[in-house]
Short mmCIF file of C-alpha atoms in Angstrom, two decimals:
data_model
loop_
_atom_site.label_atom_id
_atom_site.label_comp_id
_atom_site.label_asym_id
_atom_site.label_seq_id
_atom_site.Cartn_x
_atom_site.Cartn_y
_atom_site.Cartn_z
CA ALA A 1 94.22 101.31 112.78
CA GLN A 2 91.22 100.34 110.02
CA SER A 3 91.29 97.63 108.67
CA VAL A 4 88.60 96.33 106.06
CA SER A 5 87.15 92.65 106.17
CA GLN A 6 85.97 90.75 103.02
CA HIS A 7 84.83 87.83 104.76
CA ASN A 8 84.51 85.92 100.93
CA HIS A 9 87.38 85.06 98.67
CA HIS A 10 85.94 82.88 95.94
CA VAL A 11 82.33 83.26 95.04
CA ILE A 12 81.47 81.53 92.05
CA LEU A 13 78.21 81.90 90.65
CA SER A 14 75.97 81.74 87.33
CA GLU A 15 74.53 84.19 85.19
CA ALA A 16 71.45 85.66 86.28
CA ALA A 17 72.79 85.15 89.77
CA SER A 18 72.01 88.20 92.83
CA LEU A 19 75.45 89.49 94.03
CA GLU A 20 76.33 90.26 97.41
CA LEU A 21 79.73 90.92 99.29
CA GLY A 22 79.97 91.39 102.39
CA CYS A 23 83.08 94.53 103.63
CA ASN A 24 83.17 94.97 106.99
CA TYR A 25 85.13 98.04 108.10
CA SER A 26 86.42 98.71 111.92
CA TYR A 27 86.97 103.13 112.55
CA GLY A 28 84.41 105.00 114.58
CA GLY A 29 84.67 107.76 112.91
CA THR A 30 84.32 109.57 109.62
CA VAL A 31 84.87 107.46 106.67
CA ASN A 32 84.38 107.68 102.86
CA LEU A 33 84.47 103.75 101.57
CA PHE A 34 85.02 102.40 98.34
CA TRP A 35 84.75 99.51 95.78
CA TYR A 36 87.52 98.85 93.42
CA VAL A 37 86.81 96.27 90.91
CA GLN A 38 89.39 94.95 88.49
CA TYR A 39 89.40 92.93 85.70
CA PRO A 40 90.97 90.05 84.24
CA GLY A 41 93.94 92.07 82.50
CA GLN A 42 93.15 95.29 83.43
CA HIS A 43 94.00 98.44 86.66
CA LEU A 44 91.94 99.02 89.18
CA GLN A 45 88.45 100.52 88.50
CA LEU A 46 85.86 102.76 90.67
CA LEU A 47 82.91 100.13 90.87
CA LEU A 48 81.26 102.61 93.05
CA LYS A 49 81.68 104.89 95.96
CA TYR A 50 79.86 106.43 99.62
CA PHE A 51 81.06 110.20 100.87
CA SER A 52 78.19 111.55 102.53
CA GLY A 53 74.61 112.01 102.24
CA ASP A 54 72.02 108.52 100.72
CA PRO A 55 73.17 105.23 102.44
CA LEU A 56 72.75 103.32 98.89
CA VAL A 57 75.06 104.63 96.33
CA LYS A 58 75.00 103.35 93.24
CA GLY A 59 77.99 102.63 90.49
CA ILE A 60 78.18 101.17 87.09
CA LYS A 61 77.20 98.60 85.32
CA GLY A 62 74.37 97.68 87.22
CA PHE A 63 76.42 97.59 91.12
CA GLU A 64 75.28 99.02 93.86
CA ALA A 65 76.47 99.43 98.12
CA GLU A 66 75.23 99.89 101.01
CA PHE A 67 76.35 101.76 104.14
CA ILE A 68 74.62 100.61 107.39
CA LYS A 69 76.69 102.90 109.81
CA SER A 70 75.49 100.84 112.46
CA LYS A 71 76.51 97.41 111.28
CA PHE A 72 80.49 99.15 109.56
CA SER A 73 79.11 97.63 106.45
CA PHE A 74 78.81 98.42 102.93
CA ASN A 75 77.74 95.81 100.63
CA LEU A 76 78.53 94.98 97.34
CA ARG A 77 75.27 94.49 95.52
CA LYS A 78 74.32 93.12 91.76
CA PRO A 79 70.49 92.41 91.14
CA SER A 80 71.89 89.87 88.60
CA VAL A 81 75.46 88.81 87.43
CA GLN A 82 76.99 89.02 83.87
CA TRP A 83 79.64 86.94 82.53
CA SER A 84 81.95 90.29 81.76
CA ASP A 85 81.38 90.81 85.70
CA THR A 86 84.09 87.59 86.70
CA ALA A 87 86.86 89.89 88.40
CA GLU A 88 88.46 90.76 92.29
CA TYR A 89 86.34 93.27 93.68
CA PHE A 90 87.82 94.86 96.48
CA CYS A 91 86.86 97.66 98.89
CA ALA A 92 88.54 100.40 100.40
CA VAL A 93 87.48 102.64 103.72
CA LYS A 94 89.04 105.89 104.39
CA GLY A 95 89.24 107.43 107.60
CA PHE A 96 89.01 110.96 108.71
CA THR A 97 90.94 110.67 112.36
CA GLY A 98 94.22 108.66 113.02
CA GLY A 99 93.39 106.48 109.40
CA GLY A 100 96.39 108.78 107.65
CA ASN A 101 96.01 109.78 103.82
CA LYS A 102 95.56 106.31 102.92
CA LEU A 103 92.93 103.50 101.81
CA THR A 104 92.32 100.53 103.61
CA PHE A 105 91.74 98.15 101.19
CA GLY A 106 90.31 94.73 101.86
CA THR A 107 92.19 91.25 100.17
CA GLY A 108 89.60 91.56 97.72
CA THR A 109 86.95 88.39 96.76
CA GLN A 110 87.32 86.92 93.90
CA LEU A 111 83.76 86.45 91.20
CA LYS A 112 83.94 83.90 88.49
CA VAL A 113 80.55 84.38 86.68
CA GLU A 114 79.86 80.91 84.53
CA LEU A 115 77.86 81.01 81.61
CA GLY B 1 92.63 111.34 77.98
CA ALA B 2 96.00 109.77 79.51
CA GLY B 3 96.27 107.33 82.87
CA VAL B 4 98.22 107.07 85.20
CA SER B 5 101.07 104.51 83.59
CA GLN B 6 104.19 102.65 85.24
CA SER B 7 107.00 101.65 83.87
CA PRO B 8 108.76 98.94 83.53
CA SER B 9 105.54 96.64 83.21
CA ASN B 10 107.69 93.80 84.27
CA LYS B 11 110.68 93.05 86.57
CA VAL B 12 112.54 90.78 86.76
CA THR B 13 115.68 91.05 88.91
CA GLU B 14 117.94 89.57 91.27
CA LYS B 15 117.97 89.39 95.34
CA GLY B 16 120.54 91.97 96.46
CA LYS B 17 120.32 94.37 93.84
CA ASP B 18 118.46 97.62 93.75
CA VAL B 19 115.23 98.44 91.72
CA GLU B 20 113.71 101.69 90.73
CA LEU B 21 110.18 101.79 89.37
CA ARG B 22 108.36 104.62 87.61
CA CYS B 23 104.94 106.24 88.12
CA ASP B 24 103.77 108.30 85.61
CA PRO B 25 99.73 110.32 87.71
CA ILE B 26 97.27 111.92 85.55
CA SER B 27 97.90 115.47 84.33
CA GLY B 28 97.26 117.89 87.35
CA HIS B 29 97.12 115.17 89.95
CA THR B 30 97.96 117.17 93.17
CA ALA B 31 98.44 113.22 95.81
CA LEU B 32 100.15 110.01 94.27
CA TYR B 33 99.83 106.83 96.28
CA TRP B 34 102.64 103.57 96.35
CA TYR B 35 100.92 100.25 96.98
CA ARG B 36 101.64 97.15 96.70
CA GLN B 37 100.06 94.07 96.04
CA SER B 38 101.09 90.84 97.17
CA LEU B 39 99.21 87.57 96.02
CA GLY B 40 96.03 86.73 98.70
CA GLN B 41 96.43 90.11 100.99
CA GLY B 42 95.04 92.52 98.76
CA LEU B 43 96.77 96.27 98.80
CA GLU B 44 98.83 97.23 101.71
CA PHE B 45 99.81 101.29 100.75
CA LEU B 46 103.43 101.85 101.20
CA ILE B 47 103.56 105.91 100.88
CA TYR B 48 101.56 108.83 100.01
CA PHE B 49 102.62 111.82 98.50
CA GLN B 50 100.47 115.28 98.18
CA GLY B 51 101.54 118.64 96.56
CA ASN B 52 105.14 119.81 98.83
CA SER B 53 103.98 118.69 102.84
CA ALA B 54 105.81 115.80 103.41
CA PRO B 55 105.28 112.23 102.36
CA ASP B 56 103.17 110.10 104.33
CA LYS B 57 105.72 106.94 104.73
CA SER B 58 103.89 105.22 107.70
CA GLY B 59 103.72 102.09 104.91
CA LEU B 60 106.97 101.44 103.34
CA PRO B 61 108.43 98.03 105.01
CA SER B 62 111.51 99.14 106.03
CA ASP B 63 114.32 101.22 105.00
CA ARG B 64 115.15 99.30 102.10
CA PHE B 65 112.65 101.27 100.26
CA SER B 66 111.75 104.67 99.61
CA ALA B 67 110.59 106.68 97.34
CA GLU B 68 110.19 110.69 96.02
CA ARG B 69 107.91 112.36 93.55
CA THR B 70 109.86 115.13 91.65
CA GLY B 71 108.42 118.66 90.24
CA GLY B 72 105.43 117.57 92.46
CA SER B 73 104.82 114.82 89.35
CA VAL B 74 106.68 111.42 88.46
CA SER B 75 107.69 109.79 91.30
CA THR B 76 109.97 106.93 91.79
CA LEU B 77 109.48 103.84 94.02
CA THR B 78 113.41 102.47 94.90
CA ILE B 79 113.62 99.06 96.78
CA GLN B 80 116.91 98.55 97.72
CA ARG B 81 119.17 95.10 98.35
CA THR B 82 115.25 93.25 97.00
CA GLN B 83 114.47 90.11 98.79
CA GLN B 84 112.31 87.40 97.64
CA GLU B 85 109.26 88.89 100.18
CA ASP B 86 109.74 92.08 98.16
CA SER B 87 107.75 90.26 94.91
CA ALA B 88 104.63 92.02 94.36
CA VAL B 89 102.91 94.22 92.08
CA TYR B 90 103.89 96.89 92.87
CA LEU B 91 100.52 99.86 91.96
CA CYS B 92 100.31 103.42 91.40
CA ALA B 93 97.21 106.03 92.20
CA SER B 94 96.98 109.73 92.17
CA SER B 95 94.19 111.83 92.61
CA PRO B 96 92.68 114.96 91.64
CA ASP B 97 92.72 116.60 95.26
CA ARG B 98 93.00 116.37 98.59
CA VAL B 99 89.16 115.71 99.55
CA SER B 100 87.99 113.54 96.43
CA TYR B 101 90.06 110.40 97.86
CA GLU B 102 88.98 108.77 94.72
CA GLN B 103 92.31 106.92 93.20
CA TYR B 104 93.24 106.56 89.36
CA PHE B 105 95.21 103.83 89.92
CA GLY B 106 98.26 102.62 87.25
CA PRO B 107 98.95 99.09 85.32
CA GLY B 108 101.09 98.31 87.77
CA THR B 109 104.63 97.24 88.14
CA ARG B 110 104.65 93.02 87.98
CA LEU B 111 109.02 92.72 89.91
CA THR B 112 109.58 89.33 90.91
CA VAL B 113 112.67 88.25 92.82
CA THR B 114 114.87 85.86 92.21
#
C-alpha cells in the first residue's frame, strides 16, 4: 500500500525566511504528486501538482516543488515566506498500480509565519 | 463558478444515532470522493465514485459507514449508530475526469458525537 510521510509536523518561521517542507512517499510505480494547502478557516485547495515532465513544478503564490524519483520525494519550497502563508500543508500521492482510485495524504505540516 | 458544497457545516449528535452528510459536487465533475480528517491524522480516504462504475469502498472503516451517489451528482454519506471515534471533519471532493486526479474540496462537515 502506498503511504506518504511528512516529517515536519509544525514549522515556525519568520517572514522572509526560506521554506522547505519534506514529503516522502512509498510507491514503486508511476505517481502523480500534489501539495494542498488549508488556510485558517478555509477549505483545502491545490497548491501545485506533478504529473510528468519537468520534475520542478511551480504553483501558486511563489511555491514550487521538486520531484526526485530516486529519493521518492516531493519537497515543497518557497524562497521567502509571508505571514499570509500561515496554513496547513498536505502532500498527497496517487499511484497507478494497485493504489486504487484515491489520493493518499500525509498527516500535514502546520506552518506558522511570524511577523 | 460554484464549488463543492457540503451540508450541514456542523453536526452534533448523540452516540448511537444515525447521521447523513451531503455533498454537492461541481457540476459536470464525474468523480466524487469522501475523506475524513481527524486531528493530527491527515486525510483518510473513505469512498470514491466515478461515473456509473461501482464505487471504491476500500476506505470505509466499518459497515456502519455507507455512501451513495444519486444521478451521478449529489452524494450522501451515512453513518449508522455513531460512535465517539467518528467525530471528525468529513470532506467531499470532486474531480472533472478520471485522468487529471486534481480534486476540488468542499468546506467539510464537522461531526461531533457526544
